[in-house]
Amino acid sequence: MQKTRDIMGMPITIETTDQTTEEVLDKAFAYFEYVDEKFSTYKETSEITKINKKLLEESVYSDDMKKVLDLCKKTKEETLGYFNIKTPDGMLDPSSLVKGWSIYNAAKILKKEGLINFYVDAGGDVEVSGKYSNSKQ
């Protein structure tokens, strides 16, 4: 089964060779929609937009926002500053990390639902699990 949806401004494809239902894939797509609503710098209602507009105090950031910002800080340190989510105008844009993070988490959702053989492709970034249907192994 293969499904593609446009979410987060890009095509996201999930394909599995395992027996499953559309509802299982819908759970992963719903996760991407959640991430888009929380982290999109283009949506006025997103948490990151509210942070950038100084409408939210750090003490009320969601757990996922805290996780992502911590990962961004760690990545900035590990890359000696080459990775930086602060834009020239001082805004935060964690999109470059969020895409891979969301793919990884969507794959965890699929595994929790019992899928073994699948891939998740979001705008060219891919997470794979198991074997391809034409695999000889």
JSON list of C-alpha atoms in Angstrom, two decimals:
[
{"chain": "A", "resi": 1, "resn": "MET", "atom": "CA", "xyz": [0.00, 0.00, 0.00]},
{"chain": "A", "resi": 2, "resn": "GLN", "atom": "CA", "xyz": [1.29, 3.44, -0.91]},
{"chain": "A", "resi": 3, "resn": "LYS", "atom": "CA", "xyz": [-0.22, 6.83, -0.05]},
{"chain": "A", "resi": 4, "resn": "THR", "atom": "CA", "xyz": [1.01, 10.34, -0.73]},
{"chain": "A", "resi": 5, "resn": "ARG", "atom": "CA", "xyz": [-0.28, 13.56, 0.79]},
{"chain": "A", "resi": 6, "resn": "ASP", "atom": "CA", "xyz": [0.89, 17.15, 0.61]},
{"chain": "A", "resi": 7, "resn": "ILE", "atom": "CA", "xyz": [1.69, 18.26, 4.16]},
{"chain": "A", "resi": 8, "resn": "MET", "atom": "CA", "xyz": [4.28, 20.72, 5.45]},
{"chain": "A", "resi": 9, "resn": "GLY", "atom": "CA", "xyz": [4.54, 22.20, 1.97]},
{"chain": "A", "resi": 10, "resn": "MET", "atom": "CA", "xyz": [5.85, 18.99, 0.39]},
{"chain": "A", "resi": 11, "resn": "PRO", "atom": "CA", "xyz": [4.71, 15.57, -0.77]},
{"chain": "A", "resi": 12, "resn": "ILE", "atom": "CA", "xyz": [4.94, 12.93, 1.94]},
{"chain": "A", "resi": 13, "resn": "THR", "atom": "CA", "xyz": [4.78, 9.31, 0.82]},
{"chain": "A", "resi": 14, "resn": "ILE", "atom": "CA", "xyz": [4.39, 6.23, 2.97]},
{"chain": "A", "resi": 15, "resn": "GLU", "atom": "CA", "xyz": [4.66, 2.81, 1.39]},
{"chain": "A", "resi": 16, "resn": "THR", "atom": "CA", "xyz": [4.49, -0.58, 3.04]},
{"chain": "A", "resi": 17, "resn": "THR", "atom": "CA", "xyz": [4.49, -4.15, 1.81]},
{"chain": "A", "resi": 18, "resn": "ASP", "atom": "CA", "xyz": [2.95, -5.32, 5.07]},
{"chain": "A", "resi": 19, "resn": "GLN", "atom": "CA", "xyz": [-0.75, -6.02, 5.44]},
{"chain": "A", "resi": 20, "resn": "THR", "atom": "CA", "xyz": [-2.29, -2.90, 6.90]},
{"chain": "A", "resi": 21, "resn": "THR", "atom": "CA", "xyz": [-5.19, -0.50, 6.67]},
{"chain": "A", "resi": 22, "resn": "GLU", "atom": "CA", "xyz": [-5.45, 3.10, 5.54]},
{"chain": "A", "resi": 23, "resn": "GLU", "atom": "CA", "xyz": [-6.20, 3.99, 9.15]},
{"chain": "A", "resi": 24, "resn": "VAL", "atom": "CA", "xyz": [-2.69, 2.96, 10.16]},
{"chain": "A", "resi": 25, "resn": "LEU", "atom": "CA", "xyz": [-1.12, 5.18, 7.51]},
{"chain": "A", "resi": 26, "resn": "ASP", "atom": "CA", "xyz": [-3.55, 7.95, 8.50]},
{"chain": "A", "resi": 27, "resn": "LYS", "atom": "CA", "xyz": [-2.01, 7.97, 11.99]},
{"chain": "A", "resi": 28, "resn": "ALA", "atom": "CA", "xyz": [1.40, 8.82, 10.55]},
{"chain": "A", "resi": 29, "resn": "PHE", "atom": "CA", "xyz": [-0.07, 11.46, 8.22]},
{"chain": "A", "resi": 30, "resn": "ALA", "atom": "CA", "xyz": [-1.98, 12.95, 11.17]},
{"chain": "A", "resi": 31, "resn": "TYR", "atom": "CA", "xyz": [1.33, 13.23, 13.01]},
{"chain": "A", "resi": 32, "resn": "PHE", "atom": "CA", "xyz": [2.83, 15.21, 10.11]},
{"chain": "A", "resi": 33, "resn": "GLU", "atom": "CA", "xyz": [-0.22, 17.50, 10.19]},
{"chain": "A", "resi": 34, "resn": "TYR", "atom": "CA", "xyz": [0.30, 18.02, 13.93]},
{"chain": "A", "resi": 35, "resn": "VAL", "atom": "CA", "xyz": [3.96, 18.89, 13.34]},
{"chain": "A", "resi": 36, "resn": "ASP", "atom": "CA", "xyz": [3.01, 21.33, 10.58]},
{"chain": "A", "resi": 37, "resn": "GLU", "atom": "CA", "xyz": [0.49, 23.07, 12.84]},
{"chain": "A", "resi": 38, "resn": "LYS", "atom": "CA", "xyz": [3.07, 23.38, 15.64]},
{"chain": "A", "resi": 39, "resn": "PHE", "atom": "CA", "xyz": [6.27, 24.26, 13.78]},
{"chain": "A", "resi": 40, "resn": "SER", "atom": "CA", "xyz": [5.27, 26.03, 10.56]},
{"chain": "A", "resi": 41, "resn": "THR", "atom": "CA", "xyz": [6.75, 29.50, 10.37]},
{"chain": "A", "resi": 42, "resn": "TYR", "atom": "CA", "xyz": [4.09, 30.28, 7.74]},
{"chain": "A", "resi": 43, "resn": "LYS", "atom": "CA", "xyz": [1.07, 29.72, 9.97]},
{"chain": "A", "resi": 44, "resn": "GLU", "atom": "CA", "xyz": [-0.01, 32.52, 12.29]},
{"chain": "A", "resi": 45, "resn": "THR", "atom": "CA", "xyz": [-1.47, 30.01, 14.74]},
{"chain": "A", "resi": 46, "resn": "SER", "atom": "CA", "xyz": [1.62, 27.81, 15.07]},
{"chain": "A", "resi": 47, "resn": "GLU", "atom": "CA", "xyz": [3.52, 27.66, 18.31]},
{"chain": "A", "resi": 48, "resn": "ILE", "atom": "CA", "xyz": [6.78, 28.71, 16.65]},
{"chain": "A", "resi": 49, "resn": "THR", "atom": "CA", "xyz": [5.10, 31.80, 15.17]},
{"chain": "A", "resi": 50, "resn": "LYS", "atom": "CA", "xyz": [3.72, 32.71, 18.59]},
{"chain": "A", "resi": 51, "resn": "ILE", "atom": "CA", "xyz": [7.20, 32.28, 20.07]},
{"chain": "A", "resi": 52, "resn": "ASN", "atom": "CA", "xyz": [8.72, 34.48, 17.38]},
{"chain": "A", "resi": 53, "resn": "LYS", "atom": "CA", "xyz": [6.08, 37.14, 18.05]},
{"chain": "A", "resi": 54, "resn": "LYS", "atom": "CA", "xyz": [6.90, 36.88, 21.77]},
{"chain": "A", "resi": 55, "resn": "LEU", "atom": "CA", "xyz": [3.34, 35.79, 22.57]},
{"chain": "A", "resi": 56, "resn": "LEU", "atom": "CA", "xyz": [4.51, 32.75, 24.55]},
{"chain": "A", "resi": 57, "resn": "GLU", "atom": "CA", "xyz": [6.81, 32.52, 27.52]},
{"chain": "A", "resi": 58, "resn": "GLU", "atom": "CA", "xyz": [9.33, 29.68, 27.55]},
{"chain": "A", "resi": 59, "resn": "SER", "atom": "CA", "xyz": [7.65, 28.24, 30.64]},
{"chain": "A", "resi": 60, "resn": "VAL", "atom": "CA", "xyz": [4.57, 27.34, 28.54]},
{"chain": "A", "resi": 61, "resn": "TYR", "atom": "CA", "xyz": [6.32, 25.84, 25.50]},
{"chain": "A", "resi": 62, "resn": "SER", "atom": "CA", "xyz": [4.97, 22.41, 24.59]},
{"chain": "A", "resi": 63, "resn": "ASP", "atom": "CA", "xyz": [7.09, 19.34, 25.32]},
{"chain": "A", "resi": 64, "resn": "ASP", "atom": "CA", "xyz": [7.69, 18.82, 21.61]},
{"chain": "A", "resi": 65, "resn": "MET", "atom": "CA", "xyz": [8.83, 22.42, 21.18]},
{"chain": "A", "resi": 66, "resn": "LYS", "atom": "CA", "xyz": [11.24, 22.02, 24.09]},
{"chain": "A", "resi": 67, "resn": "LYS", "atom": "CA", "xyz": [12.59, 18.78, 22.57]},
{"chain": "A", "resi": 68, "resn": "VAL", "atom": "CA", "xyz": [13.12, 20.34, 19.16]},
{"chain": "A", "resi": 69, "resn": "LEU", "atom": "CA", "xyz": [14.74, 23.48, 20.52]},
{"chain": "A", "resi": 70, "resn": "ASP", "atom": "CA", "xyz": [17.04, 21.34, 22.69]},
{"chain": "A", "resi": 71, "resn": "LEU", "atom": "CA", "xyz": [17.98, 19.22, 19.66]},
{"chain": "A", "resi": 72, "resn": "CYS", "atom": "CA", "xyz": [18.67, 22.39, 17.68]},
{"chain": "A", "resi": 73, "resn": "LYS", "atom": "CA", "xyz": [20.87, 23.77, 20.45]},
{"chain": "A", "resi": 74, "resn": "LYS", "atom": "CA", "xyz": [22.78, 20.48, 20.70]},
{"chain": "A", "resi": 75, "resn": "THR", "atom": "CA", "xyz": [23.23, 20.34, 16.92]},
{"chain": "A", "resi": 76, "resn": "LYS", "atom": "CA", "xyz": [24.48, 23.93, 16.86]},
{"chain": "A", "resi": 77, "resn": "GLU", "atom": "CA", "xyz": [27.06, 23.05, 19.52]},
{"chain": "A", "resi": 78, "resn": "GLU", "atom": "CA", "xyz": [28.12, 19.84, 17.73]},
{"chain": "A", "resi": 79, "resn": "THR", "atom": "CA", "xyz": [28.58, 21.71, 14.43]},
{"chain": "A", "resi": 80, "resn": "LEU", "atom": "CA", "xyz": [30.46, 24.58, 16.08]},
{"chain": "A", "resi": 81, "resn": "GLY", "atom": "CA", "xyz": [27.69, 26.96, 15.07]},
{"chain": "A", "resi": 82, "resn": "TYR", "atom": "CA", "xyz": [27.28, 25.93, 11.44]},
{"chain": "A", "resi": 83, "resn": "PHE", "atom": "CA", "xyz": [23.77, 24.69, 12.20]},
{"chain": "A", "resi": 84, "resn": "ASN", "atom": "CA", "xyz": [21.74, 27.62, 13.49]},
{"chain": "A", "resi": 85, "resn": "ILE", "atom": "CA", "xyz": [17.96, 28.04, 13.53]},
{"chain": "A", "resi": 86, "resn": "LYS", "atom": "CA", "xyz": [18.14, 31.77, 14.25]},
{"chain": "A", "resi": 87, "resn": "THR", "atom": "CA", "xyz": [17.46, 33.75, 11.08]},
{"chain": "A", "resi": 88, "resn": "PRO", "atom": "CA", "xyz": [19.20, 37.05, 10.28]},
{"chain": "A", "resi": 89, "resn": "ASP", "atom": "CA", "xyz": [16.17, 38.93, 11.63]},
{"chain": "A", "resi": 90, "resn": "GLY", "atom": "CA", "xyz": [16.42, 37.09, 14.97]},
{"chain": "A", "resi": 91, "resn": "MET", "atom": "CA", "xyz": [13.50, 34.72, 14.43]},
{"chain": "A", "resi": 92, "resn": "LEU", "atom": "CA", "xyz": [13.67, 30.98, 15.13]},
{"chain": "A", "resi": 93, "resn": "ASP", "atom": "CA", "xyz": [13.13, 28.60, 12.21]},
{"chain": "A", "resi": 94, "resn": "PRO", "atom": "CA", "xyz": [13.69, 24.97, 13.24]},
{"chain": "A", "resi": 95, "resn": "SER", "atom": "CA", "xyz": [12.32, 23.63, 9.92]},
{"chain": "A", "resi": 96, "resn": "SER", "atom": "CA", "xyz": [15.65, 22.12, 8.87]},
{"chain": "A", "resi": 97, "resn": "LEU", "atom": "CA", "xyz": [15.65, 19.86, 11.92]},
{"chain": "A", "resi": 98, "resn": "VAL", "atom": "CA", "xyz": [11.90, 19.34, 12.22]},
{"chain": "A", "resi": 99, "resn": "LYS", "atom": "CA", "xyz": [11.57, 17.56, 8.88]},
{"chain": "A", "resi": 100, "resn": "GLY", "atom": "CA", "xyz": [13.96, 14.74, 9.80]},
{"chain": "A", "resi": 101, "resn": "TRP", "atom": "CA", "xyz": [12.69, 14.60, 13.37]},
{"chain": "A", "resi": 102, "resn": "SER", "atom": "CA", "xyz": [9.10, 14.22, 12.16]},
{"chain": "A", "resi": 103, "resn": "ILE", "atom": "CA", "xyz": [10.03, 11.47, 9.69]},
{"chain": "A", "resi": 104, "resn": "TYR", "atom": "CA", "xyz": [11.80, 9.56, 12.46]},
{"chain": "A", "resi": 105, "resn": "ASN", "atom": "CA", "xyz": [8.78, 9.91, 14.77]},
{"chain": "A", "resi": 106, "resn": "ALA", "atom": "CA", "xyz": [6.29, 8.95, 12.04]},
{"chain": "A", "resi": 107, "resn": "ALA", "atom": "CA", "xyz": [8.32, 5.77, 11.47]},
{"chain": "A", "resi": 108, "resn": "LYS", "atom": "CA", "xyz": [8.09, 5.02, 15.21]},
{"chain": "A", "resi": 109, "resn": "ILE", "atom": "CA", "xyz": [4.30, 5.36, 14.95]},
{"chain": "A", "resi": 110, "resn": "LEU", "atom": "CA", "xyz": [4.21, 2.87, 12.06]},
{"chain": "A", "resi": 111, "resn": "LYS", "atom": "CA", "xyz": [6.40, 0.41, 13.96]},
{"chain": "A", "resi": 112, "resn": "LYS", "atom": "CA", "xyz": [4.17, 0.73, 17.02]},
{"chain": "A", "resi": 113, "resn": "GLU", "atom": "CA", "xyz": [1.24, -0.15, 14.76]},
{"chain": "A", "resi": 114, "resn": "GLY", "atom": "CA", "xyz": [3.05, -3.36, 13.77]},
{"chain": "A", "resi": 115, "resn": "LEU", "atom": "CA", "xyz": [4.54, -2.40, 10.42]},
{"chain": "A", "resi": 116, "resn": "ILE", "atom": "CA", "xyz": [7.98, -3.79, 9.64]},
{"chain": "A", "resi": 117, "resn": "ASN", "atom": "CA", "xyz": [8.55, -3.20, 5.93]},
{"chain": "A", "resi": 118, "resn": "PHE", "atom": "CA", "xyz": [7.95, 0.41, 4.94]},
{"chain": "A", "resi": 119, "resn": "TYR", "atom": "CA", "xyz": [9.44, 3.71, 3.98]},
{"chain": "A", "resi": 120, "resn": "VAL", "atom": "CA", "xyz": [8.51, 7.29, 4.75]},
{"chain": "A", "resi": 121, "resn": "ASP", "atom": "CA", "xyz": [9.61, 9.92, 2.24]},
{"chain": "A", "resi": 122, "resn": "ALA", "atom": "CA", "xyz": [9.07, 13.58, 3.08]},
{"chain": "A", "resi": 123, "resn": "GLY", "atom": "CA", "xyz": [10.37, 15.89, 0.42]},
{"chain": "A", "resi": 124, "resn": "GLY", "atom": "CA", "xyz": [13.29, 13.61, -0.42]},
{"chain": "A", "resi": 125, "resn": "ASP", "atom": "CA", "xyz": [14.33, 12.77, 3.14]},
{"chain": "A", "resi": 126, "resn": "VAL", "atom": "CA", "xyz": [13.66, 9.08, 3.76]},
{"chain": "A", "resi": 127, "resn": "GLU", "atom": "CA", "xyz": [13.37, 6.66, 6.67]},
{"chain": "A", "resi": 128, "resn": "VAL", "atom": "CA", "xyz": [13.25, 2.96, 5.78]},
{"chain": "A", "resi": 129, "resn": "SER", "atom": "CA", "xyz": [12.51, -0.21, 7.68]},
{"chain": "A", "resi": 130, "resn": "GLY", "atom": "CA", "xyz": [12.61, -3.88, 6.75]},
{"chain": "A", "resi": 131, "resn": "LYS", "atom": "CA", "xyz": [12.87, -5.20, 3.22]},
{"chain": "A", "resi": 132, "resn": "TYR", "atom": "CA", "xyz": [11.65, -4.00, -0.14]},
{"chain": "A", "resi": 133, "resn": "SER", "atom": "CA", "xyz": [8.93, -6.14, -1.74]},
{"chain": "A", "resi": 134, "resn": "ASN", "atom": "CA", "xyz": [11.24, -7.32, -4.53]},
{"chain": "A", "resi": 135, "resn": "SER", "atom": "CA", "xyz": [14.06, -8.16, -2.11]},
{"chain": "A", "resi": 136, "resn": "LYS", "atom": "CA", "xyz": [15.70, -11.57, -2.59]},
{"chain": "A", "resi": 137, "resn": "GLN", "atom": "CA", "xyz": [16.86, -11.63, 1.05]}
]
